[in-house]
XYZ file of C-alpha atoms in Angstrom:
634
model
C 11.715 9.801 59.374
C 10.415 8.259 56.160
C 12.978 6.250 54.266
C 12.962 6.790 50.517
C 13.775 3.992 48.085
C 16.943 4.254 45.987
C 16.974 6.925 43.305
C 16.835 4.496 40.386
C 13.806 2.755 41.942
C 12.035 6.067 42.562
C 12.343 6.846 38.848
C 10.136 3.871 38.176
C 7.612 4.073 40.992
C 7.083 7.812 41.406
C 4.746 9.728 39.093
C 6.236 12.823 37.440
C 5.282 16.132 39.009
C 3.968 17.370 35.662
C 2.627 14.450 33.596
C 3.247 14.539 29.874
C 0.241 14.886 27.493
C 0.393 11.166 26.707
C 0.302 10.271 30.412
C -2.579 12.677 31.119
C -4.571 11.345 28.142
C -4.021 7.741 29.215
C -5.005 8.552 32.804
C -8.169 10.267 31.585
C -9.189 7.255 29.481
C -8.417 4.839 32.318
C -10.533 6.869 34.735
C -13.701 6.093 32.765
C -12.874 2.358 32.543
C -13.823 2.165 28.870
C -13.380 -1.047 26.920
C -10.609 -1.069 24.277
C -13.192 -1.279 21.479
C -15.062 1.772 22.799
C -11.814 3.741 23.067
C -10.864 2.924 19.479
C -14.299 3.910 18.155
C -14.124 7.166 20.100
C -10.673 7.825 18.624
C -12.041 7.067 15.146
C -14.709 9.741 15.604
C -12.072 12.142 16.882
C -9.819 11.428 13.907
C -12.718 11.804 11.474
C -13.789 15.118 13.012
C -10.271 16.529 13.170
C -9.438 15.385 9.651
C -12.688 16.762 8.224
C -12.020 20.190 9.722
C -8.405 20.042 8.573
C -9.405 19.223 4.979
C -12.019 21.993 4.942
C -9.380 24.463 6.167
C -6.949 23.154 3.559
C -9.405 23.711 0.695
C -10.214 27.223 1.891
C -6.489 27.995 2.025
C -6.055 26.803 -1.568
C -8.941 29.010 -2.676
C -7.532 31.974 -0.751
C -4.051 31.681 -2.254
C -5.502 31.025 -5.709
C -7.596 34.188 -5.358
C -4.639 36.252 -4.161
C -2.222 35.063 -6.839
C -4.209 34.298 -9.968
C -6.795 37.055 -9.490
C -5.477 39.892 -7.357
C -1.813 39.634 -8.368
C -2.569 38.944 -12.028
C -5.083 41.787 -12.014
C -2.315 44.113 -10.900
C 0.516 42.955 -13.188
C -1.512 41.523 -16.080
C -1.534 44.901 -17.832
C 2.176 44.419 -18.543
C 1.474 41.513 -20.868
C 0.449 37.859 -21.006
C 3.970 36.795 -19.985
C 3.205 37.842 -16.411
C 1.272 34.576 -15.952
C 4.655 32.872 -15.590
C 5.314 34.965 -12.472
C 2.593 33.236 -10.444
C 4.082 29.680 -10.332
C 7.536 31.248 -9.944
C 6.359 33.219 -6.908
C 4.757 30.070 -5.508
C 8.059 28.228 -5.988
C 9.886 31.025 -4.185
C 7.540 30.802 -1.180
C 7.765 26.993 -1.026
C 11.545 27.253 -1.366
C 11.729 29.679 1.546
C 9.593 27.283 3.608
C 11.946 24.420 2.727
C 14.934 26.581 3.676
C 13.326 27.383 7.007
C 12.118 23.871 7.963
C 14.428 21.644 5.823
C 11.609 19.111 5.316
C 7.829 18.978 5.629
C 7.640 15.766 7.621
C 7.071 12.166 6.567
C 4.872 11.220 3.635
C 2.197 8.533 3.690
C 4.628 5.746 2.724
C 6.962 6.788 5.543
C 4.074 6.786 8.017
C 3.046 3.295 6.910
C 6.638 2.104 7.340
C 6.786 3.798 10.748
C 3.646 1.961 11.867
C 5.476 -1.287 11.072
C 8.818 -0.344 12.650
C 7.354 1.573 15.639
C 9.638 4.547 15.007
C 9.396 7.754 12.962
C 12.603 9.172 11.548
C 11.124 12.585 10.677
C 9.235 15.001 12.854
C 5.501 15.286 12.179
C 4.740 18.679 10.615
C 1.142 18.456 9.351
C 0.418 22.216 9.569
C 3.612 23.197 7.753
C 2.967 20.620 5.048
C -0.627 21.809 4.641
C 0.554 25.402 4.199
C 3.198 24.354 1.661
C 0.622 22.310 -0.271
C -1.820 25.254 -0.240
C 0.819 27.550 -1.712
C 1.865 24.908 -4.269
C -1.653 24.229 -5.535
C -2.882 27.801 -5.213
C 0.027 29.095 -7.305
C -0.459 26.522 -10.092
C 1.790 23.513 -9.419
C 0.531 20.542 -11.428
C -0.429 18.385 -8.458
C -3.592 17.503 -6.535
C -5.143 18.160 -3.121
C -5.956 14.551 -2.244
C -2.411 13.561 -1.249
C -2.110 16.298 1.402
C -5.720 15.596 2.461
C -4.855 11.952 3.106
C -1.684 12.970 4.936
C -3.623 15.401 7.134
C -5.703 12.480 8.373
C -2.758 10.074 8.538
C -0.693 12.569 10.559
C -3.600 13.122 12.917
C -4.056 9.368 13.408
C -0.333 8.843 13.970
C -0.159 11.783 16.401
C -3.004 10.364 18.486
C -1.413 6.923 18.553
C 1.886 8.408 19.752
C 0.207 10.518 22.442
C -1.756 7.550 23.778
C 1.144 5.118 23.255
C -1.085 2.465 21.726
C 0.119 -0.896 20.442
C 1.592 -1.269 16.972
C -1.601 -2.919 15.692
C -3.755 -0.062 17.013
C -1.302 2.470 15.573
C -1.729 0.968 12.103
C -5.505 0.986 12.578
C -5.601 4.672 13.584
C -3.292 5.536 10.691
C -5.677 3.796 8.292
C -8.658 5.573 9.833
C -6.954 8.931 9.295
C -6.082 8.137 5.678
C -9.653 7.021 4.959
C -11.012 10.189 6.548
C -8.667 12.337 4.471
C -9.661 10.802 1.141
C -13.348 10.705 2.085
C -13.323 14.411 2.945
C -11.128 15.426 0.002
C -13.260 13.772 -2.696
C -16.595 13.476 -0.861
C -16.227 9.738 -1.481
C -16.388 7.915 1.861
C -16.646 4.402 0.393
C -13.534 4.915 -1.744
C -11.775 6.359 1.307
C -12.508 3.224 3.322
C -11.218 0.908 0.627
C -8.156 3.096 0.072
C -7.237 2.668 3.738
C -7.881 -1.078 3.725
C -6.263 -1.697 0.339
C -3.221 0.606 0.453
C -2.529 1.695 4.017
C -3.432 -1.383 6.051
C -2.916 -4.098 3.444
C -5.248 -6.738 2.035
C -4.939 -8.865 5.184
C -6.637 -6.229 7.368
C -10.225 -6.641 6.174
C -11.324 -7.659 9.667
C -14.714 -6.552 10.952
C -13.240 -4.460 13.760
C -10.833 -2.698 11.381
C -13.575 -1.954 8.853
C -15.836 -0.535 11.582
C -13.199 1.899 12.806
C -12.209 3.036 9.323
C -15.864 3.372 8.263
C -16.703 5.554 11.245
C -13.742 7.887 10.655
C -14.572 8.213 6.937
C -18.256 8.952 7.578
C -17.549 11.645 10.176
C -14.913 13.292 7.965
C -17.163 13.219 4.883
C -20.055 14.685 6.874
C -17.953 17.598 8.122
C -16.559 18.164 4.613
C -20.086 18.272 3.206
C -21.060 20.873 5.803
C -17.987 22.986 5.081
C -17.539 22.486 1.325
C -20.939 21.355 0.082
C -22.406 17.957 -0.723
C -21.615 17.998 -4.439
C -19.071 15.418 -5.698
C -15.671 16.471 -7.029
C -16.897 16.187 -10.643
C -20.292 16.520 -12.280
C -20.327 13.600 -14.677
C -22.626 13.046 -17.653
C -25.236 10.306 -17.890
C -23.548 7.145 -19.117
C -25.078 4.724 -21.560
C -23.857 1.532 -23.211
C -24.526 1.692 -26.931
C -23.596 -1.922 -27.671
C -22.153 -4.984 -25.872
C -19.452 -4.949 -28.545
C -17.964 -1.920 -26.786
C -16.386 -4.078 -24.077
C -13.320 -4.992 -26.224
C -12.858 -1.274 -26.858
C -12.688 -0.648 -23.120
C -10.111 -3.418 -22.840
C -8.042 -1.509 -25.392
C -8.507 1.571 -23.240
C -7.173 -0.399 -20.251
C -4.121 -1.429 -22.274
C -3.363 2.171 -23.175
C -4.014 3.339 -19.623
C -1.395 0.918 -18.298
C 1.211 2.462 -20.611
C 0.206 5.997 -19.601
C 0.354 5.196 -15.883
C 3.708 3.449 -16.206
C 5.121 6.440 -18.099
C 3.635 8.739 -15.471
C 5.209 7.027 -12.468
C 8.559 6.522 -14.196
C 8.740 10.174 -15.277
C 8.160 11.291 -11.682
C 10.980 9.036 -10.479
C 13.214 10.337 -13.257
C 12.432 13.977 -12.421
C 13.238 13.428 -8.749
C 16.500 11.733 -9.719
C 17.358 14.635 -12.063
C 16.801 17.270 -9.374
C 18.864 15.127 -6.976
C 21.730 15.115 -9.498
C 21.690 11.349 -10.022
C 21.131 11.484 -13.791
C 23.951 12.110 -16.253
C 23.741 15.636 -17.643
C 21.696 16.898 -14.684
C 24.321 16.482 -11.972
C 24.551 20.281 -11.680
C 21.046 20.282 -10.152
C 22.331 18.164 -7.296
C 24.803 20.901 -6.400
C 22.049 23.505 -6.173
C 20.464 23.777 -2.693
C 17.146 21.960 -2.417
C 15.280 25.084 -1.383
C 16.114 26.619 -4.795
C 14.589 23.696 -6.717
C 10.955 24.881 -6.298
C 11.913 28.229 -7.843
C 13.391 26.439 -10.876
C 10.302 24.252 -11.123
C 8.001 27.269 -10.801
C 9.756 29.072 -13.658
C 9.438 25.999 -15.892
C 5.746 25.533 -15.010
C 5.015 29.209 -15.634
C 6.795 29.196 -18.995
C 4.800 26.191 -20.246
C 1.556 27.660 -18.843
C 1.887 30.610 -21.241
C 0.996 28.187 -24.049
C -1.054 25.626 -22.090
C -2.759 27.302 -19.104
C -4.949 24.194 -18.668
C -2.101 22.368 -16.927
C -1.982 24.794 -13.991
C -3.112 23.509 -10.598
C -5.361 20.521 -10.107
C -6.855 20.815 -13.589
C -10.341 20.014 -12.306
C -11.944 22.616 -14.590
C -10.346 21.060 -17.671
C -11.354 17.545 -16.610
C -14.889 18.783 -15.977
C -14.980 20.282 -19.483
C -13.840 16.976 -21.007
C -16.529 15.102 -19.102
C -19.214 17.566 -20.173
C -18.342 16.964 -23.841
C -16.903 20.432 -24.417
C -15.219 20.255 -27.797
C -11.495 19.505 -27.569
C -9.608 18.826 -30.766
C -7.680 15.564 -30.943
C -4.404 17.491 -31.297
C -5.112 19.540 -28.157
C -5.983 16.409 -26.153
C -2.707 14.755 -27.137
C -0.747 17.939 -26.385
C -2.358 18.286 -22.974
C -1.614 14.630 -22.240
C 2.105 14.998 -23.035
C 2.536 18.416 -21.392
C 0.676 17.355 -18.227
C 2.937 14.311 -17.933
C 6.066 16.456 -18.087
C 4.876 19.324 -15.903
C 3.538 17.002 -13.194
C 6.913 15.241 -13.068
C 8.673 18.614 -12.790
C 6.267 19.787 -10.068
C 6.814 16.664 -7.968
C 10.545 16.465 -8.634
C 11.337 20.108 -7.900
C 9.853 20.028 -4.406
C 6.306 21.352 -4.699
C 3.874 19.676 -2.321
C 0.747 17.929 -3.567
C -0.864 14.634 -4.494
C -0.725 12.528 -7.635
C -4.398 11.471 -7.829
C -5.644 14.604 -9.599
C -2.927 14.608 -12.332
C -3.564 10.885 -12.903
C -7.267 11.575 -13.440
C -6.419 14.482 -15.781
C -4.186 12.153 -17.808
C -6.844 9.435 -17.830
C -9.586 11.814 -18.958
C -7.507 13.317 -21.779
C -6.294 9.886 -22.898
C -9.797 8.393 -22.797
C -11.295 11.251 -24.821
C -8.437 11.084 -27.349
C -8.810 7.290 -27.570
C -12.517 7.606 -28.425
C -11.837 10.237 -31.076
C -9.077 8.131 -32.661
C -11.377 5.090 -32.855
C -14.153 7.157 -34.411
C -11.765 8.533 -37.035
C -10.074 5.208 -37.774
C -13.273 3.158 -38.007
C -16.424 5.257 -38.554
C -18.583 2.112 -38.470
C -17.351 1.349 -34.949
C -17.766 5.002 -34.021
C -21.495 4.796 -34.644
C -21.822 2.023 -32.037
C -19.663 3.767 -29.425
C -20.612 5.941 -26.501
C -19.547 9.583 -26.578
C -15.922 10.537 -25.662
C -16.888 11.569 -22.082
C -17.746 7.917 -21.299
C -14.251 6.839 -22.308
C -12.800 9.807 -20.438
C -14.550 8.623 -17.247
C -13.261 5.066 -17.555
C -9.812 6.331 -18.541
C -9.663 8.400 -15.339
C -10.175 5.322 -13.176
C -7.899 3.069 -15.248
C -4.902 5.414 -15.133
C -5.471 6.207 -11.452
C -5.765 2.527 -10.479
C -2.624 1.509 -12.333
C -0.647 4.500 -11.000
C -1.343 3.894 -7.317
C -1.921 0.099 -7.609
C -5.332 0.435 -5.948
C -8.017 -0.970 -8.303
C -10.832 -1.197 -5.741
C -10.311 2.396 -4.651
C -10.397 3.665 -8.244
C -13.502 1.651 -9.178
C -15.460 2.708 -6.103
C -14.357 6.329 -6.388
C -15.668 6.644 -9.940
C -18.798 4.710 -9.007
C -19.428 7.202 -6.179
C -18.849 10.115 -8.529
C -21.144 8.802 -11.284
C -23.706 7.053 -9.054
C -24.510 5.009 -12.170
C -24.303 1.216 -12.093
C -24.148 0.865 -15.871
C -20.563 2.079 -15.971
C -19.316 -0.648 -13.610
C -18.819 -3.438 -16.168
C -16.567 -1.531 -18.619
C -14.952 0.194 -15.653
C -13.961 -3.104 -14.026
C -12.680 -4.486 -17.311
C -10.450 -1.484 -18.074
C -9.190 -1.067 -14.504
C -8.502 -4.776 -14.044
C -6.540 -5.048 -17.277
C -4.534 -1.862 -16.687
C -3.469 -2.890 -13.171
C -2.651 -6.435 -14.284
C -0.494 -5.192 -17.175
C 1.376 -2.731 -14.965
C 2.078 -5.497 -12.458
C 3.451 -7.648 -15.279
C 5.577 -4.860 -16.780
C 6.775 -3.342 -13.505
C 6.173 -5.701 -10.575
C 5.778 -3.926 -7.258
C 7.983 -6.481 -5.529
C 8.827 -6.115 -1.879
C 11.754 -8.392 -0.998
C 10.641 -8.469 2.635
C 6.988 -9.335 1.969
C 7.473 -13.104 2.341
C 9.532 -12.589 5.492
C 6.712 -10.501 6.934
C 4.286 -13.369 6.375
C 6.308 -15.627 8.677
C 6.491 -13.046 11.441
C 9.640 -11.125 10.487
C 8.049 -7.773 9.620
C 10.539 -5.982 11.858
C 13.575 -6.858 9.733
C 15.435 -3.918 8.224
C 16.904 -3.975 4.713
C 20.416 -4.842 5.920
C 18.989 -7.644 8.062
C 17.015 -8.975 5.099
C 20.325 -9.217 3.214
C 21.603 -11.529 5.935
C 18.587 -13.757 5.474
C 19.335 -14.015 1.744
C 22.590 -15.810 2.622
C 20.882 -18.674 4.473
C 20.552 -22.035 2.734
C 17.713 -24.521 3.103
C 19.959 -26.982 4.952
C 20.479 -24.351 7.683
C 16.755 -24.190 8.479
C 15.466 -27.702 7.738
C 14.642 -30.391 10.285
C 17.129 -33.146 9.503
C 15.109 -35.846 11.329
C 11.461 -35.154 10.473
C 8.539 -37.291 11.555
C 7.889 -40.138 9.107
C 4.746 -42.273 8.880
C 4.042 -45.316 6.753
C 1.509 -44.820 3.978
C -0.347 -47.931 5.166
C -0.885 -46.565 8.679
C -4.543 -45.930 9.471
C -5.919 -42.496 10.277
C -6.536 -43.042 14.000
C -3.062 -44.412 14.680
C -1.473 -41.569 12.738
C -3.456 -38.999 14.722
C -2.341 -40.553 18.021
C 1.315 -40.555 16.920
C 1.136 -36.884 15.829
C -0.365 -35.934 19.210
C 2.194 -37.980 21.148
C 5.184 -36.466 19.291
C 3.632 -32.963 19.093
C 4.167 -32.738 15.332
C 2.394 -30.396 12.968
C 3.407 -32.298 9.839
C 4.966 -35.589 8.815
C 6.399 -37.195 5.696
C 4.494 -40.204 4.350
C 6.770 -43.003 3.142
C 6.364 -46.469 1.639
C 7.923 -49.743 2.805
C 11.205 -48.822 1.066
C 11.267 -45.499 2.965
C 10.690 -43.568 -0.273
C 8.697 -40.353 -0.073
C 5.128 -40.682 -1.367
C 3.349 -37.712 0.263
C 3.161 -35.177 3.058
C 0.647 -35.116 5.920
C -0.385 -32.217 8.171
C -2.646 -31.895 11.185
C -5.058 -29.976 8.942
C -5.378 -33.086 6.728
C -6.161 -35.272 9.752
C -8.674 -32.809 11.221
C -10.377 -32.453 7.857
C -10.767 -36.228 7.528
C -12.049 -36.586 11.094
C -14.577 -33.776 10.695
C -16.243 -35.607 7.797
C -17.400 -38.317 10.210
C -18.410 -36.013 13.081
C -22.131 -35.826 12.223
C -22.363 -39.101 10.330
C -25.590 -41.102 11.016
C -23.698 -44.400 11.430
C -22.999 -45.805 14.880
C -19.761 -45.037 16.726
C -18.526 -48.597 16.162
C -19.073 -48.351 12.407
C -17.381 -44.950 12.230
C -14.370 -46.248 14.172
C -14.159 -49.233 11.845
C -14.215 -46.960 8.789
C -11.565 -44.678 10.250
C -9.362 -47.667 11.057
C -9.594 -48.823 7.442
C -8.708 -45.381 6.060
C -4.946 -45.122 5.452
C -2.677 -42.120 5.135
C -2.242 -42.557 1.392
C -5.961 -41.712 1.113
C -5.726 -38.340 2.846
C -2.147 -37.094 2.429
C -0.987 -34.694 -0.277
C 0.773 -36.698 -2.989
C 1.348 -33.865 -5.475
C 3.981 -31.946 -3.570
C 6.666 -29.356 -4.174
C 10.232 -29.954 -3.097
C 13.168 -27.984 -1.757
C 16.867 -28.714 -2.265
C 19.270 -28.511 0.652
C 21.794 -26.322 -1.260
C 19.332 -23.716 -2.585
C 18.815 -20.282 -0.930
C 16.166 -20.348 1.765
C 14.496 -17.282 0.210
C 13.719 -19.229 -2.992
C 12.073 -22.072 -1.095
C 10.123 -19.539 0.968
C 8.890 -17.887 -2.230
C 7.412 -21.206 -3.404
C 5.794 -21.815 -0.021
C 4.271 -18.325 0.155
C 2.977 -18.404 -3.405
C 0.928 -21.537 -2.705
C 0.161 -20.946 0.975
C 2.196 -23.943 2.148
C 3.501 -24.383 5.704
C 6.073 -27.074 4.950
C 8.216 -28.444 2.131
C 10.067 -31.775 2.055
C 13.786 -31.458 1.324
C 14.953 -34.134 -1.112
C 18.013 -35.001 -3.155
C 18.226 -33.346 -6.574
C 18.940 -36.639 -8.317
C 16.222 -38.588 -6.492
C 12.994 -36.859 -5.403
C 12.008 -39.861 -3.298
C 15.127 -39.676 -1.099
C 14.301 -37.644 2.000
C 16.913 -35.294 3.457
C 14.746 -33.214 5.778
C 11.639 -31.089 6.239
C 11.313 -27.303 5.942
C 8.666 -25.668 8.167
C 7.650 -22.024 8.473
C 8.173 -21.901 12.230
C 11.712 -23.221 11.855
C 12.396 -20.716 9.071
C 11.328 -17.826 11.300
C 13.536 -19.088 14.136
C 16.533 -19.572 11.843
C 16.202 -16.090 10.353
C 15.953 -14.449 13.764
C 18.977 -16.411 14.982
C 20.925 -15.259 11.923
C 20.126 -11.611 12.644
C 21.068 -12.024 16.319
C 24.316 -13.788 15.402
C 25.208 -10.951 13.049
C 24.471 -8.349 15.739
C 26.677 -10.213 18.255
C 29.508 -10.185 15.737
C 30.205 -6.541 16.688
C 30.722 -7.421 20.365
C 31.988 -10.993 20.523
C 34.577 -12.923 18.489
C 32.632 -14.995 15.973
C 33.290 -17.474 13.227
C 33.711 -16.302 9.602
C 30.815 -14.217 8.330
C 29.687 -16.771 5.774
C 29.007 -19.209 8.611
C 26.053 -17.135 9.771
C 23.838 -20.032 10.759
C 25.092 -23.259 12.261
C 23.896 -26.444 10.609
C 21.478 -28.558 12.552
């Protein structure tokens, strides 16, 4: 008789009778013995193909619902009067509200997916099909949003779903998520280059511009764009006019456009936040909205959109036709441009706040185009002499589109490349870069996009939650510093210093004088840099050794150094280190910068922070010291 192992051991060693999809997929990949790089490239093609087909389906759904509501339905009820136009967004709000009532939520957004790829957990269930249907109804019925947000999320959801099925590592999960986002934007706008940079700049972060990452994202974007061109046509999202620079003196005018675009984008993003807070009942005077069920909010928003559309039908939907008209120099009065700018700002905020589903790229480009055209007309009226040397309003509308978009989503490279792909004209790049650069810089100054955990992530603590980050804020420098750091005399020669650093396994050391006063800081990088200068020197080995023996630490160490104080918060010292890319800071007395108290190193900071989090977690299970004594002094 065969003896079976214990039950708990069998759970580990035995294969399930019916393997899950993730197990079957992993077994299939392992059977072919493919290299990890080949698997990732294959997944990139799969993501690009799936995303491209999803975006094509999404656009056809928008067209279908638009045809049913704004043509068939309006054809039937339009005979009752022009007021019936308000019924279309209201009906769309009712349908979206019923979908919200049925499903409660439409799954995580792009920001939630990015956070999930960092935390390795998703709090909401993925519902890409439901969200695509809700976005189709929202845009097809006239909500003032855009299709690019859902397009990006179609790809991001697909990439995340594949990573969960295959149970890939966290790094690969982030890579597949970026590939999906790039594919979504590439297919949605027929702009594969902008899609790639959007993924690298926004989704994966500026530190992910590695060759392998770019290759995967590029492949997904190309496949998605190719399928979108087959299904939707090869034409770009907008047909833009030929651009020409009338005079080099126009560049300051484009800088003024960038200044105005920063104000428009800041108003745009703040209004959306305010609208969401109003519908959530967190704003005084609008608390009654918080007591209304969330699935009723889209109906309220639809009624408001429909009422405003009776006077300004241009604000309905994506607004691509109106933007196209502005770019083709169709005559818009200055008053109408300003009215459209203000009304679009308000209606977009209401659309997003009330629960309609859509993206914010298209409204940002509408705002940028109307602002740019109005800006050119105002300049021509205020200074006719300048107006004669200016390009036509469509040129300023084009640059305004990119400037407002870049400042709204904090993605300057994506905005520049997207407009460059749409215009396919190099002459627009110089004013475009000037306006976009200034608008993003001003928005960062006025409303910094500060992430309190960003510096912690750079020292390997990306997994910390918000409540854990609060613990870290309580740590002082003296809790993390090395109280007995390595010290070397400034007169010590380079070779002897290198041997001492190797013997004591030190990464850095403090350089002192005969009176033990601090004069500089030395790192292994400084030593290696000095040694490498003599590696290929034509002199003989004896001469090189003689020169190295005569070279002292005061010649190679860093003498202009920053300091840390033992009683200051560790987070403040870490901010100074991160800003300048430093790995260590000497800790000195406040009243005497030459008196050494210790050394602060990144590795020790990471260890101290992790110990603080662990100590806090143990506090729930074991008797601990008072909470303010989170980290024991060294």
